[in-house]
CSV table of C-alpha atoms and ligand atoms in Angstrom, one decimal:
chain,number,residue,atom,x,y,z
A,1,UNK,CA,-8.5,-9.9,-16.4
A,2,UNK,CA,-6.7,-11.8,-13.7
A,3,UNK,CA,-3.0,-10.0,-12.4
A,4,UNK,CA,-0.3,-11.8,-11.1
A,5,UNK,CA,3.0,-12.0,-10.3
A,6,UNK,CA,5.2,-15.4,-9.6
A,7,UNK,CA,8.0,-16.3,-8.1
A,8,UNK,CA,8.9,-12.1,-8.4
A,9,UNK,CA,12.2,-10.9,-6.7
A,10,UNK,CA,13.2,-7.1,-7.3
A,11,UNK,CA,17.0,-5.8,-6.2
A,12,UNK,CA,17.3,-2.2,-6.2
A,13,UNK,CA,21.3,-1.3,-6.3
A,14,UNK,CA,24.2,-2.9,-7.1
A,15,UNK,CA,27.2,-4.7,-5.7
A,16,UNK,CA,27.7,-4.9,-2.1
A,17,UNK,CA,24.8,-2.2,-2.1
A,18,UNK,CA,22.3,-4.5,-3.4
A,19,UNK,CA,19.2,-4.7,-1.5
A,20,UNK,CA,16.2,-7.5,-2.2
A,21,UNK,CA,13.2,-5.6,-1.7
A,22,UNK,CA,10.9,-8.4,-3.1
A,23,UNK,CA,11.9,-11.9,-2.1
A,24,UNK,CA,10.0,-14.6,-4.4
A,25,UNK,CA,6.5,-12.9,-4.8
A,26,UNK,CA,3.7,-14.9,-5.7
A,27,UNK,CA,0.7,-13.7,-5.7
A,28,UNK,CA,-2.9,-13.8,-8.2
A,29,UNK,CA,-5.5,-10.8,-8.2
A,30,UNK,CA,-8.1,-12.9,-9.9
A,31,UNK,CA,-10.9,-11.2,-12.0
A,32,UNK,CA,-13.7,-9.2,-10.2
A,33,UNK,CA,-11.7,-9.1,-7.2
A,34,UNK,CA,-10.1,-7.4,-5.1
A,35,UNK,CA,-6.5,-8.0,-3.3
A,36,UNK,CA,-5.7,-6.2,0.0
A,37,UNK,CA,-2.2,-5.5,0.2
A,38,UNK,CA,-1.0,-4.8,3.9
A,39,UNK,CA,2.3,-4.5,5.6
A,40,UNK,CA,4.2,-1.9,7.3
A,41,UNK,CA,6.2,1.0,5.7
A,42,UNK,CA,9.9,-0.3,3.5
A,43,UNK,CA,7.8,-3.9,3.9
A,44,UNK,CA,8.2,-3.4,-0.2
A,45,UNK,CA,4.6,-2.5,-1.1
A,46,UNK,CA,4.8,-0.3,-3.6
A,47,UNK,CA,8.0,-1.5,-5.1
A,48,UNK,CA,5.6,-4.7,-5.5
A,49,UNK,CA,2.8,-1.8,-7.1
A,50,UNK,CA,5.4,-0.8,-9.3
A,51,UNK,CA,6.6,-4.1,-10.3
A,52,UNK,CA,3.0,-5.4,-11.4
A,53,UNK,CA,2.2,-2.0,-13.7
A,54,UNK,CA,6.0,-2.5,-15.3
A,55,UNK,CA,7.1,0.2,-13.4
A,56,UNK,CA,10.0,-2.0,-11.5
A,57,UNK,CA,11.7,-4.9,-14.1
A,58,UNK,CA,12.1,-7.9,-11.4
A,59,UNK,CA,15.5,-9.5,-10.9
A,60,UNK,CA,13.7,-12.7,-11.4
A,61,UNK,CA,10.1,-13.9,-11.9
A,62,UNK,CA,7.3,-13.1,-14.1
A,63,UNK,CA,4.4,-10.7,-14.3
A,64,UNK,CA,1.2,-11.9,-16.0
A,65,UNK,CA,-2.1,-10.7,-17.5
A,66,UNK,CA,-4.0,-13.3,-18.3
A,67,UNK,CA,-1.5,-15.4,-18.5
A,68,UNK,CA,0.7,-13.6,-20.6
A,69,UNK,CA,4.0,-12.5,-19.2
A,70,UNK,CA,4.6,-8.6,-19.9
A,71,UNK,CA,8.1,-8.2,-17.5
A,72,UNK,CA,9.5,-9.1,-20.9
A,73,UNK,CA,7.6,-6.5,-23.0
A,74,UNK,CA,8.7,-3.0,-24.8
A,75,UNK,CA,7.9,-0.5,-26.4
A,76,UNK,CA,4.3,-0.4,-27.9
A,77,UNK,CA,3.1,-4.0,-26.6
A,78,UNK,CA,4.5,-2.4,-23.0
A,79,UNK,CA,2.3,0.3,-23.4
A,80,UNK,CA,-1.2,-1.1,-24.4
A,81,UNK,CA,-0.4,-3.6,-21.2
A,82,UNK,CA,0.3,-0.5,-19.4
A,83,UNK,CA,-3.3,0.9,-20.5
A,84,UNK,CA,-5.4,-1.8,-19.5
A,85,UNK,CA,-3.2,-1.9,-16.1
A,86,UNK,CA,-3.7,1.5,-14.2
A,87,UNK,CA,-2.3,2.7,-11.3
A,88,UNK,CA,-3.6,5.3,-8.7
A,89,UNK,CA,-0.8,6.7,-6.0
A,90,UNK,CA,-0.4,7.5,-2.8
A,91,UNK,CA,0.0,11.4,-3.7
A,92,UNK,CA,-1.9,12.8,-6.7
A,93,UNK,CA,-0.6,15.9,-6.1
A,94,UNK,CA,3.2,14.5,-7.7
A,95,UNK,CA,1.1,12.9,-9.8
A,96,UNK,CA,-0.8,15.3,-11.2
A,97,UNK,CA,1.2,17.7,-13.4
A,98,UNK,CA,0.6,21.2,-11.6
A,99,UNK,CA,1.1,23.0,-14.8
A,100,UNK,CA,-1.5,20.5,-16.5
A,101,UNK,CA,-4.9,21.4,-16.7
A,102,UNK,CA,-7.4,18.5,-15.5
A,103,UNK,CA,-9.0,17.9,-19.0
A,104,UNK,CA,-5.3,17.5,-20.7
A,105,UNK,CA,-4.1,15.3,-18.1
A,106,UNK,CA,-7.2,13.3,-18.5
A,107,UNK,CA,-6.6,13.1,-22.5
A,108,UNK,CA,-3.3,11.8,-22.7
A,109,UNK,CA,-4.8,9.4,-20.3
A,110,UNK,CA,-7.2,9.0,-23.1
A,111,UNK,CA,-4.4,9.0,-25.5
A,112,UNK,CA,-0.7,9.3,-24.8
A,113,UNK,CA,0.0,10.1,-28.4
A,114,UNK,CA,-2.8,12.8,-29.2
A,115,UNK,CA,-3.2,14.5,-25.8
A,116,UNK,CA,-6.1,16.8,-27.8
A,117,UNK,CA,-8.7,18.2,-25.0
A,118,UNK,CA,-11.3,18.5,-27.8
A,119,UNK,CA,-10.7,14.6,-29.3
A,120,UNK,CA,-11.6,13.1,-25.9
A,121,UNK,CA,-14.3,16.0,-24.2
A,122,UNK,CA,-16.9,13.0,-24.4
A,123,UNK,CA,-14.5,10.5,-22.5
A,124,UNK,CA,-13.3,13.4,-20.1
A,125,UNK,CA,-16.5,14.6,-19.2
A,126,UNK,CA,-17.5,10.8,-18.5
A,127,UNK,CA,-14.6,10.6,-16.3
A,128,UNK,CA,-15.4,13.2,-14.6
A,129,UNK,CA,-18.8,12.8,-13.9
A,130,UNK,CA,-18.2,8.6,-12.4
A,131,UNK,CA,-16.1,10.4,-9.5
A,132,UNK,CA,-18.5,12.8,-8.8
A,133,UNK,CA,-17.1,15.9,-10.5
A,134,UNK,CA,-18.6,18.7,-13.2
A,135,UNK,CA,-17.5,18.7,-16.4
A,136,UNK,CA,-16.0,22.0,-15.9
A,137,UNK,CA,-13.4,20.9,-13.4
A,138,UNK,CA,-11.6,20.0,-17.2
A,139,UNK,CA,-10.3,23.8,-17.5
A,140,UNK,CA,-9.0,24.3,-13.9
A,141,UNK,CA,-5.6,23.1,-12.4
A,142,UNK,CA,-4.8,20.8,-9.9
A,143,UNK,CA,-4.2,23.0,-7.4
A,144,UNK,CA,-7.7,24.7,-7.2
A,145,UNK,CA,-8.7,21.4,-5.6
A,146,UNK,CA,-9.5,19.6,-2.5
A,147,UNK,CA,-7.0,17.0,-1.7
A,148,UNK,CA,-10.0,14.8,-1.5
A,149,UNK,CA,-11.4,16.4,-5.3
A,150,UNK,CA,-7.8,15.6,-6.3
A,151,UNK,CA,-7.9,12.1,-5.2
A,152,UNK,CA,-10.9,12.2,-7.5
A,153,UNK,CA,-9.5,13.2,-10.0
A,154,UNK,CA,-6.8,10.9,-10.3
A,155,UNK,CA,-9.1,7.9,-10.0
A,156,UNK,CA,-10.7,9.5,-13.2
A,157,UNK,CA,-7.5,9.8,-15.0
A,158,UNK,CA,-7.0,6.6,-14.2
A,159,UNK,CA,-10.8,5.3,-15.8
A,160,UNK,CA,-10.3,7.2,-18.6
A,161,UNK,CA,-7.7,4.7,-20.2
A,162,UNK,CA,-10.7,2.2,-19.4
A,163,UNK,CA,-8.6,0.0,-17.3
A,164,UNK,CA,-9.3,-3.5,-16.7
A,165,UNK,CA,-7.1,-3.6,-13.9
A,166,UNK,CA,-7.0,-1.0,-10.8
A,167,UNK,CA,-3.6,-1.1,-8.9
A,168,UNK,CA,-4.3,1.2,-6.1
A,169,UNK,CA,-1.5,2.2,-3.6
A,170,UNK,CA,-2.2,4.1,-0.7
A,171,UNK,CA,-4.8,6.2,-2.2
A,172,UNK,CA,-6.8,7.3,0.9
A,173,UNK,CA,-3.9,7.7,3.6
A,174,UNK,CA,-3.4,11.3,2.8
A,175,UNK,CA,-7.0,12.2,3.5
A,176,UNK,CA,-9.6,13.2,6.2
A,177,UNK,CA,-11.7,10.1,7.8
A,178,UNK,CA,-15.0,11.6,6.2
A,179,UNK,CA,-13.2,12.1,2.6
A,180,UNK,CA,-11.6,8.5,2.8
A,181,UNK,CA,-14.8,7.4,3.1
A,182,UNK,CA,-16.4,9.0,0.0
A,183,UNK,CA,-13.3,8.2,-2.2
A,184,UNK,CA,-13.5,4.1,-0.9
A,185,UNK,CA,-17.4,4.3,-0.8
A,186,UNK,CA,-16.7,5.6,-5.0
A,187,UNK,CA,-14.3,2.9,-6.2
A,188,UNK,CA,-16.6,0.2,-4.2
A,189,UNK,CA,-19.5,1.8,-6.9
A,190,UNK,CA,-16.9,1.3,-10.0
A,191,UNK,CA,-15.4,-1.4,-9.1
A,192,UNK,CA,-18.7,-3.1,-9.0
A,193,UNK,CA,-20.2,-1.3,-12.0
A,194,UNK,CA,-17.2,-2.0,-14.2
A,195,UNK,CA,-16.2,-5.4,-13.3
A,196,UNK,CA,-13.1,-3.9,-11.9
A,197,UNK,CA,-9.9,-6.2,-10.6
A,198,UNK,CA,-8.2,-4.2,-7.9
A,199,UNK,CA,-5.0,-4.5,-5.7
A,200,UNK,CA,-5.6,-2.5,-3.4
A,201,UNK,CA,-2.4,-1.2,-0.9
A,202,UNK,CA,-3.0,0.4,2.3
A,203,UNK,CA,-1.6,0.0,6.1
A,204,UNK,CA,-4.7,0.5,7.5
A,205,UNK,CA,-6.0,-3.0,8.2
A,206,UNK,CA,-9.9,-1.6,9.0
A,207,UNK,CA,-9.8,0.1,5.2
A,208,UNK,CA,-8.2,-3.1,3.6
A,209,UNK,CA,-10.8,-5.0,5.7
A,210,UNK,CA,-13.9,-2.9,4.3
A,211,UNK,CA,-12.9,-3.3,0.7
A,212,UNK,CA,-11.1,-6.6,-0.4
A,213,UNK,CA,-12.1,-10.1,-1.2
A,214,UNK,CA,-8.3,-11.6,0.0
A,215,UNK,CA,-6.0,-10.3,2.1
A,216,UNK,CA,-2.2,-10.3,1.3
A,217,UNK,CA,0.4,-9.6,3.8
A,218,UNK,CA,3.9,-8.6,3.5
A,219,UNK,CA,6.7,-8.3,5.9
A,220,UNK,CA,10.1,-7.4,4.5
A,221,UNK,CA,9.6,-7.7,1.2
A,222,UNK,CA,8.3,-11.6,1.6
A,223,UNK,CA,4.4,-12.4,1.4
A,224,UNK,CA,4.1,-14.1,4.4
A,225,UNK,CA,0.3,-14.8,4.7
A,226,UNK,CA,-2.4,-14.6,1.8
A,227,UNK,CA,-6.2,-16.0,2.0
A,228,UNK,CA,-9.4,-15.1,2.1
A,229,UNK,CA,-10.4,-11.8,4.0
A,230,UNK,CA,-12.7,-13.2,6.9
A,231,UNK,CA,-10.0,-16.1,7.6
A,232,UNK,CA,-7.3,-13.5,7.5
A,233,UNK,CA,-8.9,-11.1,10.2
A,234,UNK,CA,-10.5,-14.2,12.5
A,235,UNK,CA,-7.9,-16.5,12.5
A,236,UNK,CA,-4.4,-15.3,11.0
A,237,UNK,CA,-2.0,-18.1,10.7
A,238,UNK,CA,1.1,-16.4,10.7
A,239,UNK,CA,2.9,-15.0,13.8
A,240,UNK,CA,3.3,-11.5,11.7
A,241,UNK,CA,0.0,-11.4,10.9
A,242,UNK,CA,-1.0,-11.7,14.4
A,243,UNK,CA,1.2,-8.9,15.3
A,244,UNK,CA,0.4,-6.2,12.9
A,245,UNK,CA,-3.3,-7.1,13.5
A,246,UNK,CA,-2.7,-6.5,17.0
A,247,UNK,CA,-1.2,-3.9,17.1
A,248,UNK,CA,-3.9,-2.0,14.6
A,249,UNK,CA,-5.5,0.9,16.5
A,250,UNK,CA,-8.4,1.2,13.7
A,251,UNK,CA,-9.1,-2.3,13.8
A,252,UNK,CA,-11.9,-2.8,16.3
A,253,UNK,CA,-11.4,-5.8,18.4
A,254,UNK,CA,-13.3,-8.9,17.7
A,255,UNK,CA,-15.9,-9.6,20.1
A,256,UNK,CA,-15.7,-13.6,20.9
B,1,ADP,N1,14.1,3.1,-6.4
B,1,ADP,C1,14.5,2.6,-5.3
B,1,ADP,N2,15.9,2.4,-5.1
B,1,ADP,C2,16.4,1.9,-4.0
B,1,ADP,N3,15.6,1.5,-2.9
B,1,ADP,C3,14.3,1.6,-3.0
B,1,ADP,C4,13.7,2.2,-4.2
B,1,ADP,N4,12.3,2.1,-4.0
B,1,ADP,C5,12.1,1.6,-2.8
B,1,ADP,N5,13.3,1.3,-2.2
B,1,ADP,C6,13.5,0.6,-0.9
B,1,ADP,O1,12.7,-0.6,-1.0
B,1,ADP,C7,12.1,-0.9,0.3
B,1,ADP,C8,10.6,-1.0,0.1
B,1,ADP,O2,10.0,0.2,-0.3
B,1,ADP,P1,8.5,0.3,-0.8
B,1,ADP,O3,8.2,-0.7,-1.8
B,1,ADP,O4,8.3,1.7,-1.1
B,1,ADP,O5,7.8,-0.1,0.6
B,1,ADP,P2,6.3,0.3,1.1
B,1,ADP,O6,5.5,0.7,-0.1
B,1,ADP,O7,5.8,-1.0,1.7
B,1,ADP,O8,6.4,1.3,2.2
B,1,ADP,C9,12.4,0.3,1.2
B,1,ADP,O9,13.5,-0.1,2.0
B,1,ADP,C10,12.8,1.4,0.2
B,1,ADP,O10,13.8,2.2,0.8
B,2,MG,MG1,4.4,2.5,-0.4
């Protein structure tokens, strides 16, 4: 299922407050691949996260799934779009509900309308099990785990819905080197074994490197470069580019 948003502009406030955070977005995350999303913090990342799930309603512009537009969607047509489109953040500890155990989070993942542990143990226990995780982490609480388990754990929540489309945003920047590793070296496995599309957002140009197809960057809420990920990181065309990629201290230096 190809995700993509054209011509998208997104003003948060009003009046002489108004602020364009996304300036005429266009952008495709064709089927079986994955996007890299890169820019520095404000440069309107997430809002443009946000904006693809149905999070953020854009000022102008459309969203598409397959060619169908779902910025105009509501209600129960919103949702099933919503279902097939998942999104993992930056911080699954907001994200997670502390009070929540992991299995009924993972249901109403499962099923927003019948959150029943017991309906959906089969799809729970699958979902656990892809990331890496026994079935009994279903019974414990958010907080009885690892930032890096937790991380986990929201990337099963997120499988559970059986998502055709992964919209990732920042999901490794809150963890150790060696845990970032294991959670990127995980959705490389899924995204392969499911046929997963994936935007994937980060600021760290080596991690967008390792996993994407394409490279999209972003500078104040404009896309100012997009292409394929080799070109981008050999050859980047625009003066931004250059810079950020320059001035990347993971990134190790081409030899030439
Ligand atoms: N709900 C909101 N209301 C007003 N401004 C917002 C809102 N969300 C984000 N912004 C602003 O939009 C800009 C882009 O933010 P964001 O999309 O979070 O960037 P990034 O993810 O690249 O760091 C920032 O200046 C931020 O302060
Ligand atoms: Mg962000």
């Amino acid at each position: 299922m190809t995700l993509a948003v054209e011509n998208v502009t997104v003003v948060f406030g009003h009046g002489r407050r108004a602020a364009t955070v996304l300036d005429d977005v266009t952008l495709a995350v064709p089927k079986g691949t994955t996007v890299g999303l890169v820019g520095e913090s404000g440069s309107g990342k997430s809002t443009l996260a946000k904006a693809m799930v149905g999070l953020v309603r854009p000022r102008a512009g459309r969203v598409l799934l397959d060619g169908t537009e779902i910025s105009g969607l509501r209600g129960k047509r919103l949702t099933a779009v919503r279902r097939r489109v998942q999104m993992i953040s930056q911080d699954p500890y907001s994200s997670l509900d502390p009070r929540m155990t992991v299995g009924r989070a993972l249901a109403e993942a499962a099923d927003p309308r019948r959150a029943d542990v017991r309906a959906h143990a089969a799809a729970i226990t699958r979902g656990l099990e892809a990331v890496g995780l026994d079935g009994d982490a279903a019974r414990r609480h958010p907080h009885q785990f690892s930032g890096g388990q937790r991380q986990r754990i929201a990337i099963a929540r997120a499988l559970v819905a059986e998502p055709e489309v992964i919209v990732a945003d920042e999901i490794t920047s809150a963890l150790d080197c060696s845990v970032q590793a294991e959670v990127l070296n995980l959705l490389a496995d899924l995204r392969a074994r499911l046929d997963l599309t994936m935007l994937f957002i980060s600021h760290d140009l080596a991690v967008v490197r390792h996993v994407s197809d394409a490279v999209a960057v972003m500078h104040h809420g404009r896309l100012v470069e997009h292409g394929d990920r080799d070109r981008i990181y050999r050859a980047p065309a625009d003066p931004y580019t250059r810079r950020l990629l320059a001035s990347a201290p993971s990134l190790p230096k081409e030899a030439s």
